[in-house]
Amino acid sequence: MLEGLVLGLSTAFSIQNLIMVVAGCLLGTFIGMLPGLGPMSIIAIMIPVAIKIGDPSAALILLAGVYYGAIFGGSTSSILINAPGIAGTVATAFDGYPLARKGKAGKALTIAAIASFTGGTVGAILLMGFAPALATVALLFHSAEYFALMIVGLSAIAAFAGSGNVAKALMMTVLGLILATLGESAQFNAPRFTMGIQDLQSGVSFITLAMALFALPEALYLVLDPKRSNTGGAGGEIKDLRITKAEAKKIAPVIGRQSIQGFLIGVMPGAGATIASFLGYAVERNIAKGEEQAEFGKGSIKGLAAPETANNAACTGSFVPLLTLGIPGSGTTAILLGALIALNITPGPRLMVDNPSIFWAVIISMYIGNVVLLILNLPLIPYIAKLLLVPRNYLIPFILFFTMMGSYIGQNNATELLMLTGMGIVATIMRFAGFPLAPMLIGFILGQMLEDNFARAMNLTDGVSFMWERPMTTTLLVLAVVLIFLPSIREQLAKIRRRGVADGD
Amino acid sequence: MTLDRAIAGIFLLLCLIYGYTAFVTMEANLLPFELNMTFLPNTMPKWLSVLGVIVGTVVVVQSGPTAGAEIDDGEIDYRNLRQYKLGQAIFLLALMVAYALLLRPIGFIAATTLFIAGGSMILGERNFKVLLPIAIFTAFFIWYLVQELLGIFLRPWPWFI
């Protein structure tokens, strides 16, 4: 391993590759900030550039830098305007945006930067040490377990994002899953539920749905209630960038736990940054006690640090199956896989043996990328946050415009814009009635993967018997059911306790 | 009837239609060789529709006048929509629809300029000396970024040029 490290260091520290890291991080941050342009679209756009570079390590280093930068940029727009450009930073907006509205945008961005840095760095260290070992763990999982794992993820999200109303959150999850079945089904290429409309044949686009569920309702809320644009403080001036010692003490254990948990979730194919951030948020919320727990969702610094650490650690983790097995763990790594194949590199167990310089240079560049992000972004935060100073009359049309551009340039289809507007109106009405929107988007994202794995598991066992024949699957499914009923059981217990002795008769 | 119950009701209806399609229509359209297969295009929709009907019913039964009666700080009370700037929101949504319909015929530059200028005007901006240059600059800048740097085609001018 030491030999590999030295090789990686010498490759990564060449002038060309250092420029690639810095350029990738900067580009990723700025583009990732625009709602609608997540790492997937940026990396897809960068592939021609990467192929032009020709040198596989340099290309992969550039793309990895863009990936990190985009995740960080996505958190910035989540915190400042509640418009997560990517699913992985949706949980960041839960507490980041309330903090920004309280006038603590500077502090929120600092916490996000530190949490991302730690998560990414710890992830890179873990990746270095455990990449080969973790690959064997991931190999133990069959499609039946992936299916069960996704069910656990979905029910955990419904149980914790529903803020007291699990049934509503579950309903939104099912709605997301139903939306995901529009278009073509797993293993069959025939259209279904398209009602004969050709534009629906490729299904609903993820970016359009994400925009319609988050950016558009938020913009409409800003229009409806002008008081919301008032970000407090001196007209959005970012001050108070520093975090106090007490706050650092408060978030340190959260960051520590989530770095490891996020990484482990990221290693599992199909899970990735999104589930890691939601599970991280949910776990920390459950661990927190009393007042701290009540603060979650209203601007808790713990609630911000948890998903931010977890999503960056998971991004690093998702490189494990890509580099060691050749299986992409997420949409973004799938695009990276495509780029690698175009560069005549086949990721897989042989990569470490055949092209050790590429393998280790990428790992080292992850570490450099995280340092670069921290150094670049901490001083830049006040300027990034100037976004809040743009007057409302201009800000809202621009948010709406970028929302539309995000869903338009992905597909180059004007019908997409009509769907965006329609779904945005429906989402706003659902938000009026207190239906949580995040579970719906997660259901939609996981829907396709869920069906693929369900199909595979069913074909292997000729039916649904895998649900009780494989102990690991059964355990995970039971856990999912427990998660759904846990909040209501807790409530009942609390009620009994409150009634106390008087209940004796 | 409260809004959340109405939404759950609509959801329930959707699930019933979805379920009918999965259980009846799609089943009838299966090809002969597909009948022996374990997994079919309508397998997952069948499970989902059953799940949806159960969950939807629970929400309809659960949500009553008590649920959602408290309005959180920062949330909007939909029972009094008139106290908010409803007109502005509706006009902006109409502007978005107009943008979607006009983008192809009149080209990206004109449509974008009109959208940004129109949006600001709906929100009450009247300083045209600032407004118009910003709108025109944005239109050209984004067009340059998307078409020239990223290489994604956007028709800049109206159809007759």
XYZ file of C-alpha atoms in Angstrom:
666
model
C 0.000 0.000 0.000
C 2.858 2.355 0.873
C 4.330 1.836 -2.573
C 0.983 2.759 -4.117
C 0.744 5.862 -1.943
C 4.097 7.141 -3.135
C 3.134 6.454 -6.727
C -0.182 8.264 -6.220
C 1.494 11.226 -4.561
C 3.973 11.667 -7.384
C 1.207 11.498 -9.994
C -1.248 13.738 -8.186
C 1.290 16.413 -7.321
C 2.273 17.161 -10.897
C 1.508 20.730 -11.931
C -1.031 19.637 -14.522
C -2.984 17.510 -12.071
C -2.971 20.160 -9.352
C -4.455 22.628 -11.849
C -7.080 20.011 -12.700
C -8.101 19.658 -9.044
C -8.386 23.408 -8.482
C -10.195 24.016 -11.773
C -12.567 21.124 -11.153
C -13.447 22.251 -7.633
C -14.023 25.874 -8.665
C -16.086 24.988 -11.700
C -18.092 22.457 -9.735
C -18.832 24.934 -6.932
C -20.069 27.668 -9.226
C -22.138 25.508 -11.522
C -23.381 23.368 -8.639
C -24.758 26.495 -6.986
C -27.219 27.040 -9.811
C -30.339 25.108 -8.942
C -30.928 22.378 -11.467
C -27.354 21.742 -12.424
C -26.208 18.930 -10.176
C -23.023 16.864 -10.364
C -24.632 14.472 -12.827
C -25.302 17.089 -15.463
C -22.001 18.909 -14.892
C -19.950 15.722 -15.179
C -21.924 14.681 -18.241
C -21.137 18.064 -19.796
C -17.459 17.774 -18.823
C -16.924 14.359 -20.432
C -15.927 15.794 -23.843
C -13.401 18.041 -22.067
C -12.041 15.068 -20.123
C -11.640 13.007 -23.276
C -9.853 15.910 -24.936
C -7.301 15.892 -22.084
C -6.445 12.324 -22.976
C -4.462 11.460 -19.839
C -6.803 9.222 -17.820
C -5.515 10.205 -14.378
C -5.764 13.919 -15.162
C -9.252 13.438 -16.599
C -10.483 11.431 -13.644
C -8.946 13.917 -11.214
C -10.744 16.774 -12.976
C -14.063 14.936 -12.886
C -13.670 13.999 -9.207
C -12.910 17.659 -8.407
C -16.034 18.753 -10.265
C -18.041 16.161 -8.323
C -16.907 17.484 -4.933
C -17.288 21.088 -5.969
C -20.814 20.462 -7.226
C -21.863 18.803 -3.981
C -20.543 21.779 -2.031
C -22.104 24.261 -4.433
C -25.398 22.420 -4.105
C -25.299 22.872 -0.336
C -24.754 26.592 -0.827
C -27.924 27.030 -2.851
C -29.806 24.752 -0.420
C -28.803 26.955 2.493
C -29.228 30.347 0.866
C -32.352 29.952 -1.264
C -33.730 26.543 -0.259
C -33.249 25.274 -3.796
C -31.228 22.071 -3.655
C -29.852 21.443 -7.125
C -29.321 17.781 -6.321
C -31.051 15.195 -4.179
C -27.984 14.748 -1.971
C -28.342 18.217 -0.488
C -32.100 18.170 0.092
C -31.529 17.292 3.758
C -29.089 20.190 4.042
C -31.926 22.604 3.334
C -33.980 21.246 6.284
C -31.865 23.143 8.818
C -29.562 25.208 6.626
C -32.317 27.368 5.179
C -33.974 28.159 8.544
C -30.516 29.204 9.787
C -30.078 31.511 6.795
C -33.504 33.016 7.406
C -32.520 33.747 10.981
C -29.629 35.800 9.581
C -27.019 33.150 10.333
C -26.223 32.324 6.703
C -22.501 32.892 7.255
C -22.361 30.494 10.149
C -24.396 27.913 8.232
C -22.022 28.060 5.265
C -18.975 27.749 7.519
C -20.441 24.695 9.226
C -21.285 23.219 5.831
C -17.735 23.795 4.578
C -16.120 22.268 7.663
C -18.529 19.334 7.746
C -18.000 18.635 4.036
C -14.253 18.850 4.450
C -14.160 16.447 7.388
C -16.581 14.027 5.771
C -14.631 13.995 2.527
C -11.245 13.698 4.214
C -12.264 10.920 6.591
C -13.884 9.216 3.619
C -10.663 9.420 1.601
C -8.643 7.953 4.467
C -11.132 5.124 4.913
C -11.137 4.521 1.168
C -7.366 4.182 1.169
C -7.321 1.668 3.989
C -10.433 -0.334 3.380
C -11.112 -0.257 -0.362
C -10.178 -3.910 -0.964
C -11.805 -5.132 2.240
C -15.023 -3.176 1.715
C -15.368 -4.536 -1.777
C -15.809 -8.025 -0.334
C -18.565 -6.798 2.008
C -20.446 -5.230 -0.885
C -20.035 -8.470 -2.828
C -22.104 -10.305 -0.195
C -25.161 -8.273 -1.131
C -27.457 -9.777 -3.730
C -30.305 -8.029 -5.497
C -32.699 -9.273 -2.798
C -30.684 -7.419 -0.159
C -30.448 -4.315 -2.322
C -34.205 -4.392 -2.657
C -34.629 -4.740 1.115
C -32.015 -2.060 1.771
C -33.893 0.418 -0.400
C -37.149 -0.415 1.406
C -35.385 0.329 4.703
C -34.103 3.604 3.291
C -37.551 4.649 2.071
C -39.324 3.787 5.310
C -36.642 5.517 7.377
C -37.111 8.646 5.315
C -40.899 8.469 5.635
C -40.644 7.859 9.371
C -38.359 10.798 10.038
C -39.159 13.371 7.364
C -42.865 13.257 8.188
C -42.457 15.388 11.323
C -45.124 13.504 13.237
C -47.322 12.440 10.373
C -45.867 9.197 9.043
C -48.943 8.323 6.978
C -48.661 11.528 4.956
C -44.953 10.964 4.353
C -45.609 7.356 3.324
C -48.286 8.527 0.928
C -45.791 10.884 -0.692
C -43.223 8.075 -0.941
C -45.729 5.840 -2.723
C -46.634 8.726 -5.032
C -42.943 9.115 -5.912
C -42.633 5.395 -6.592
C -45.738 5.482 -8.799
C -44.333 8.421 -10.778
C -41.135 6.423 -11.305
C -43.112 3.643 -13.028
C -44.163 6.020 -15.827
C -42.314 5.349 -19.038
C -40.563 2.037 -19.564
C -40.456 -0.811 -17.076
C -37.534 -2.824 -15.780
C -36.496 -5.631 -18.165
C -39.253 -4.734 -20.657
C -38.891 -1.933 -23.118
C -42.577 -1.426 -23.716
C -44.107 1.889 -22.634
C -46.597 1.852 -19.766
C -48.871 4.486 -18.162
C -47.968 6.973 -20.889
C -51.606 7.494 -21.909
C -50.351 7.574 -25.479
C -48.344 10.749 -24.900
C -44.975 10.423 -26.564
C -43.234 12.897 -24.271
C -43.961 10.618 -21.320
C -42.270 7.607 -22.866
C -38.904 8.370 -21.320
C -40.635 8.982 -17.993
C -40.584 12.093 -15.848
C -37.150 13.695 -15.759
C -35.521 13.742 -12.342
C -34.350 17.345 -12.642
C -37.789 18.589 -13.662
C -39.386 16.831 -10.707
C -36.743 18.108 -8.273
C -37.252 21.668 -9.527
C -41.026 21.346 -9.339
C -40.918 19.978 -5.786
C -38.379 22.325 -4.242
C -37.291 25.370 -6.197
C -40.671 26.330 -7.645
C -42.781 26.122 -4.442
C -40.068 28.057 -2.619
C -40.108 30.780 -5.270
C -43.913 30.893 -5.124
C -43.792 31.170 -1.327
C -41.374 34.100 -1.719
C -43.853 35.758 -4.079
C -46.916 35.089 -1.919
C -45.353 36.250 1.327
C -42.902 39.154 0.815
C -41.844 38.912 4.464
C -39.988 35.702 3.628
C -37.524 37.541 1.409
C -36.381 39.483 4.433
C -33.368 37.454 5.447
C -32.875 39.364 8.661
C -29.750 41.185 9.755
C -28.313 44.033 7.724
C -29.990 43.241 4.431
C -28.335 39.867 3.972
C -24.880 41.104 4.943
C -22.928 38.036 5.977
C -21.286 38.457 9.308
C -20.579 36.099 12.140
C -18.760 33.609 9.956
C -17.073 32.064 12.947
C -18.469 29.293 15.024
C -17.995 29.388 18.764
C -16.141 26.814 20.807
C -19.391 25.538 22.317
C -20.855 25.049 18.846
C -17.751 23.253 17.653
C -18.004 20.928 20.637
C -21.647 20.308 19.822
C -21.109 19.332 16.209
C -17.801 17.451 16.580
C -19.348 14.105 17.621
C -22.002 14.471 14.907
C -19.344 14.985 12.247
C -17.310 12.068 13.576
C -20.229 9.646 13.532
C -21.558 10.768 10.182
C -18.176 10.585 8.435
C -18.050 6.873 9.112
C -21.746 6.122 8.688
C -21.931 8.162 5.481
C -18.907 6.414 4.035
C -20.310 2.967 4.784
C -23.654 3.831 3.201
C -21.878 5.292 0.192
C -20.046 2.024 -0.371
C -23.302 0.188 -0.953
C -24.309 0.497 -4.573
C -27.637 2.221 -4.984
C -27.477 4.012 -1.676
C -25.111 6.917 -2.227
C -25.086 10.494 -1.003
C -28.850 10.979 -0.952
C -29.709 8.141 1.401
C -26.589 8.836 3.455
C -27.627 12.427 4.032
C -31.223 11.546 4.931
C -30.247 8.661 7.190
C -27.553 10.806 8.779
C -30.105 13.510 9.514
C -32.616 10.977 10.844
C -30.110 9.210 13.073
C -28.769 12.436 14.580
C -32.284 13.683 15.179
C -33.114 10.503 17.051
C -29.934 10.575 19.115
C -30.427 14.225 20.111
C -32.342 14.803 23.302
C -35.117 17.137 24.420
C -34.626 20.719 23.315
C -31.961 19.844 20.783
C -34.314 17.402 19.082
C -37.089 20.001 18.953
C -34.656 22.376 17.249
C -34.187 20.034 14.273
C -35.876 21.504 11.229
C -35.902 24.985 12.733
C -32.237 25.778 12.321
C -30.261 23.251 14.331
C -26.522 23.297 13.652
C -26.391 19.568 14.354
C -29.102 19.010 11.757
C -26.989 20.905 9.241
C -23.675 19.235 10.052
C -25.087 15.691 9.866
C -26.278 15.560 6.215
C -23.363 17.704 5.029
C -20.777 15.349 6.528
C -22.648 12.252 5.425
C -23.135 13.264 1.798
C -19.476 14.070 1.251
C -18.310 10.921 3.006
C -20.761 8.933 0.886
C -19.491 10.539 -2.329
C -16.059 9.200 -1.456
C -17.543 5.875 -0.448
C -19.330 5.531 -3.773
C -15.934 5.377 -5.464
C -15.217 2.068 -3.716
C -17.574 -0.101 -5.805
C -16.678 1.900 -8.912
C -12.914 1.479 -8.578
C -12.817 -2.018 -7.122
C -15.817 -3.747 -8.704
C -16.571 -1.608 -11.720
C -20.148 -1.198 -10.481
C -21.353 2.400 -10.241
C -23.005 3.099 -6.890
C -24.907 6.174 -8.036
C -25.964 8.079 -11.111
C -22.891 10.265 -10.926
C -20.429 7.393 -10.661
C -22.278 5.740 -13.542
C -21.408 8.738 -15.695
C -17.822 8.551 -14.423
C -17.759 4.892 -15.438
C -18.799 5.919 -18.941
C -15.996 8.479 -19.063
C -13.431 5.906 -17.890
C -14.457 3.413 -20.532
C -14.190 6.162 -23.155
C -10.609 6.726 -21.915
C -9.821 3.039 -22.410
C -9.702 2.209 -18.710
C -11.847 -0.632 -17.378
C -12.506 -0.204 -13.675
C -12.689 -3.442 -11.745
C -10.659 -5.666 -9.468
C -7.763 -5.535 -11.957
C -7.493 -1.749 -11.894
C -5.315 -1.728 -8.789
C -2.941 -4.194 -10.419
C -2.921 -2.955 -14.012
C -3.081 0.809 -13.510
C -1.968 1.472 -9.932
C -1.003 5.065 -10.724
C -4.576 5.901 -11.741
C -6.101 4.206 -8.724
C -3.861 5.912 -6.198
C -3.741 9.289 -7.944
C -7.510 9.501 -7.763
C -7.492 8.725 -4.046
C -4.771 11.290 -3.327
C -6.526 13.879 -5.463
C -9.675 13.401 -3.373
C -7.712 14.513 -0.355
C -6.224 17.482 -2.224
C -9.661 18.333 -3.591
C -11.093 18.558 -0.099
C -8.295 20.840 1.095
C -8.705 23.021 -2.000
C -12.456 23.249 -1.420
C -11.953 24.357 2.175
C -9.252 26.905 1.324
C -11.151 28.310 -1.634
C -14.583 28.331 -0.105
C -14.095 29.668 3.406
C -12.756 33.041 2.204
C -15.243 33.082 -0.651
C -18.288 32.563 1.573
C -19.089 36.270 2.084
C -19.027 36.766 -1.688
C -21.077 33.654 -2.388
C -23.610 34.839 0.141
C -23.931 38.178 -1.663
C -26.576 36.264 -3.580
C -28.901 37.273 -0.760
C -28.385 40.975 -1.489
C -29.982 40.750 -4.916
C -33.293 42.625 -4.653
C -36.419 40.475 -4.562
C -37.766 41.951 -7.817
C -34.788 40.500 -9.669
C -34.071 37.441 -7.541
C -37.440 35.764 -8.082
C -37.518 36.015 -11.904
C -33.932 34.729 -11.938
C -34.745 31.757 -9.695
C -37.711 30.924 -11.921
C -35.569 31.327 -15.030
C -32.789 29.029 -13.740
C -35.375 26.487 -12.653
C -36.693 26.403 -16.195
C -33.244 26.326 -17.779
C -32.280 23.387 -15.560
C -35.133 21.265 -16.791
C -34.946 22.550 -20.380
C -31.297 22.044 -21.305
C -31.266 18.504 -19.950
C -33.881 17.370 -22.458
C -34.111 20.247 -24.955
C -37.862 19.840 -24.823
C -40.299 22.692 -24.195
C -42.992 20.276 -22.981
C -40.723 19.712 -19.977
C -41.342 23.354 -18.997
C -45.114 22.877 -19.023
C -44.741 19.749 -16.888
C -42.512 21.710 -14.517
C -45.110 24.448 -14.085
C -47.965 21.977 -13.642
C -46.163 19.806 -11.113
C -44.897 22.919 -9.320
C -48.452 24.150 -8.770
C -49.533 20.739 -7.449
C -46.454 20.600 -5.183
C -47.217 24.059 -3.791
C -50.788 23.052 -2.966
C -49.515 19.885 -1.270
C -47.067 21.990 0.724
C -49.977 24.204 1.841
C -51.628 21.092 3.278
C -48.498 19.998 5.113
C -47.470 17.056 2.950
C -43.671 16.586 3.078
C -42.195 16.755 -0.426
C -38.763 15.182 0.140
C -40.041 11.573 0.523
C -41.715 11.865 -2.864
C -38.484 12.797 -4.626
C -36.546 10.017 -2.872
C -39.255 7.521 -3.811
C -38.951 8.691 -7.384
C -35.154 8.376 -7.470
C -35.124 4.936 -5.876
C -38.161 3.695 -7.803
C -36.272 2.508 -10.847
C -33.433 0.867 -8.907
C -35.972 -0.717 -6.581
C -37.847 -2.234 -9.497
C -34.643 -3.478 -11.165
C -33.523 -5.277 -8.037
C -37.027 -6.535 -7.284
C -37.181 -7.983 -10.791
C -33.789 -9.654 -10.460
C -34.567 -11.099 -7.038
C -37.937 -12.402 -8.248
C -36.430 -14.011 -11.315
C -33.719 -15.699 -9.247
C -36.133 -17.256 -6.750
C -39.092 -17.608 -9.111
C -41.383 -15.524 -6.919
C -41.319 -13.423 -3.788
C -40.030 -16.213 -1.530
C -36.676 -14.405 -1.268
C -38.340 -12.120 1.270
C -38.350 -14.861 3.919
C -35.780 -17.319 2.581
C -32.772 -15.026 2.853
C -32.120 -14.128 6.495
C -30.444 -10.796 5.680
C -33.364 -9.713 3.484
C -35.910 -10.719 6.124
C -34.046 -8.833 8.846
C -33.883 -5.686 6.734
C -37.580 -5.879 5.810
C -38.594 -6.359 9.458
C -36.450 -3.354 10.323
C -38.322 -1.332 7.687
C -41.707 -2.211 9.232
C -40.435 -1.366 12.726
C -39.174 2.000 11.482
C -42.616 2.895 10.137
C -44.441 2.044 13.349
C -41.776 3.355 15.710
C -42.984 6.995 15.853
C -46.568 6.020 16.701
C -45.420 3.481 19.318
C -43.240 6.177 20.873
C -46.180 8.576 20.942
C -48.396 5.995 22.670
C -45.699 5.324 25.264
C -45.298 9.034 25.916
C -49.065 9.383 26.340
C -49.169 6.550 28.872
C -46.261 8.078 30.747
C -47.914 11.509 30.779
C -51.117 10.128 32.213
C -49.054 8.604 34.972
C -50.555 7.162 38.131
C -54.000 8.660 37.623
C -54.523 6.076 34.942
C -54.677 3.288 37.548
C -58.425 2.885 37.495
C -63.492 19.090 4.196
C -59.887 20.028 4.854
C -57.338 20.407 2.092
C -55.158 17.494 3.198
C -58.149 15.154 3.229
C -59.123 16.325 -0.256
C -55.584 15.703 -1.532
C -55.547 12.237 0.038
C -58.919 11.559 -1.602
C -57.571 12.516 -5.025
C -54.535 10.334 -4.367
C -56.817 7.419 -3.477
C -58.743 7.887 -6.714
C -55.480 7.991 -8.687
C -54.346 4.767 -7.021
C -57.620 3.069 -7.953
C -57.241 4.077 -11.616
C -53.563 3.081 -11.533
C -54.474 -0.230 -9.918
C -57.220 -0.884 -12.469
C -54.716 -0.295 -15.282
C -52.174 -2.617 -13.655
C -54.552 -5.426 -12.682
C -56.974 -5.365 -15.622
C -55.801 -3.451 -18.701
C -52.113 -4.397 -18.602
C -52.928 -7.975 -17.617
C -55.181 -8.308 -20.662
C -52.470 -6.977 -22.977
C -49.837 -9.515 -21.919
C -48.358 -11.619 -24.689
C -48.859 -15.408 -24.513
C -45.218 -16.184 -23.660
C -45.254 -13.603 -20.897
C -47.911 -15.470 -18.932
C -45.324 -17.875 -17.502
C -42.848 -15.200 -16.466
C -42.271 -14.307 -12.837
C -41.692 -10.631 -13.269
C -43.823 -8.528 -15.591
C -44.133 -4.816 -16.369
C -47.222 -4.664 -14.154
C -45.801 -6.573 -11.167
C -44.461 -3.524 -9.351
C -47.499 -1.314 -10.215
C -49.765 -4.000 -8.680
C -47.885 -3.866 -5.368
C -47.733 -0.092 -5.461
C -51.439 0.373 -6.125
C -52.387 -1.872 -3.177
C -49.940 -0.035 -0.926
C -51.201 3.314 -2.202
C -54.846 2.454 -1.496
C -53.990 1.407 2.085
C -51.872 4.469 2.853
C -54.312 6.833 1.136
C -57.196 5.458 3.203
C -55.199 5.911 6.413
C -54.525 9.566 5.565
C -58.185 10.210 4.673
C -59.322 8.705 7.979
C -56.607 10.329 10.091
C -56.651 13.888 8.846
C -59.439 15.851 10.383
C -60.021 19.395 11.516
C -57.408 18.996 14.254
C -54.591 17.928 11.971
C -52.786 20.846 10.442
C -54.814 23.395 12.379
C -51.636 24.940 13.729
C -49.747 26.974 11.195
C -46.017 26.809 11.714
C -43.970 29.949 11.659
C -42.998 30.548 8.049
C -45.750 28.397 6.598
C -48.618 29.852 4.607
C -52.196 29.669 5.857
C -54.037 28.455 2.784
C -57.415 29.299 4.327
C -56.602 32.993 3.953
C -54.857 33.066 0.608
C -56.272 36.498 -0.116
C -53.985 38.117 2.422
C -50.999 37.088 0.280
C -49.859 38.312 -3.128
C -51.886 35.709 -4.988
C -52.229 37.817 -8.128
C -48.468 38.163 -8.574
C -47.991 34.409 -8.174
C -50.657 33.606 -10.762
C -49.242 36.117 -13.251
C -45.734 34.677 -12.826
C -47.012 31.154 -13.428
C -48.821 32.379 -16.546
C -45.561 33.987 -17.660
C -43.786 30.637 -17.242
C -46.377 28.927 -19.417
C -45.984 31.689 -22.000
C -42.199 31.195 -21.927
C -42.595 27.463 -22.512
C -44.881 28.073 -25.497
C -42.858 30.943 -26.998
C -39.320 29.631 -26.492
C -39.184 27.726 -29.772
C -41.090 30.171 -32.048
C -39.534 33.512 -30.994
C -36.101 32.165 -30.001
C -34.151 32.073 -26.765
C -32.902 35.689 -26.678
C -36.299 37.327 -27.115
C -38.149 34.881 -24.865
C -35.622 35.188 -22.026
C -35.480 38.988 -22.210
C -39.262 39.146 -22.086
C -39.427 36.662 -19.221
C -36.943 38.381 -16.934
C -38.205 41.876 -17.717
C -41.829 40.750 -17.435
C -41.208 38.898 -14.172
C -39.569 41.909 -12.543
C -42.388 44.165 -13.742
C -45.009 41.838 -12.265
C -43.174 42.094 -8.950
C -43.326 45.893 -9.128
C -40.022 46.923 -10.721
C -40.388 50.084 -12.786
C -36.781 51.207 -13.217
C -36.441 50.345 -16.897
C -32.922 51.807 -17.213
C -31.643 49.017 -14.968
C -34.173 46.356 -15.783
C -33.812 46.145 -19.559
C -29.992 46.029 -19.733
C -29.934 43.281 -17.074
C -32.537 41.220 -18.902
C -30.816 41.586 -22.288
C -27.357 40.924 -20.839
C -28.575 37.786 -19.041
C -30.209 36.455 -22.184
C -27.036 36.841 -24.246
C -24.729 35.670 -21.470
C -26.665 32.466 -20.735
C -27.048 31.791 -24.433
C -23.285 32.145 -24.919
C -22.598 29.903 -21.896
C -24.965 27.155 -22.955
C -24.510 27.189 -26.711
C -20.890 28.178 -27.203
C -19.169 26.824 -24.077
C -21.298 23.815 -23.277
C -22.293 23.032 -26.835
C -26.011 22.557 -26.204
C -28.102 23.913 -29.043
C -30.455 26.803 -28.214
C -32.108 28.618 -31.097
C -31.305 32.285 -30.401
C -33.458 34.072 -32.989
C -37.117 33.848 -34.080
C -38.152 31.276 -36.656
C -38.050 33.682 -39.626
C -34.348 34.542 -39.307
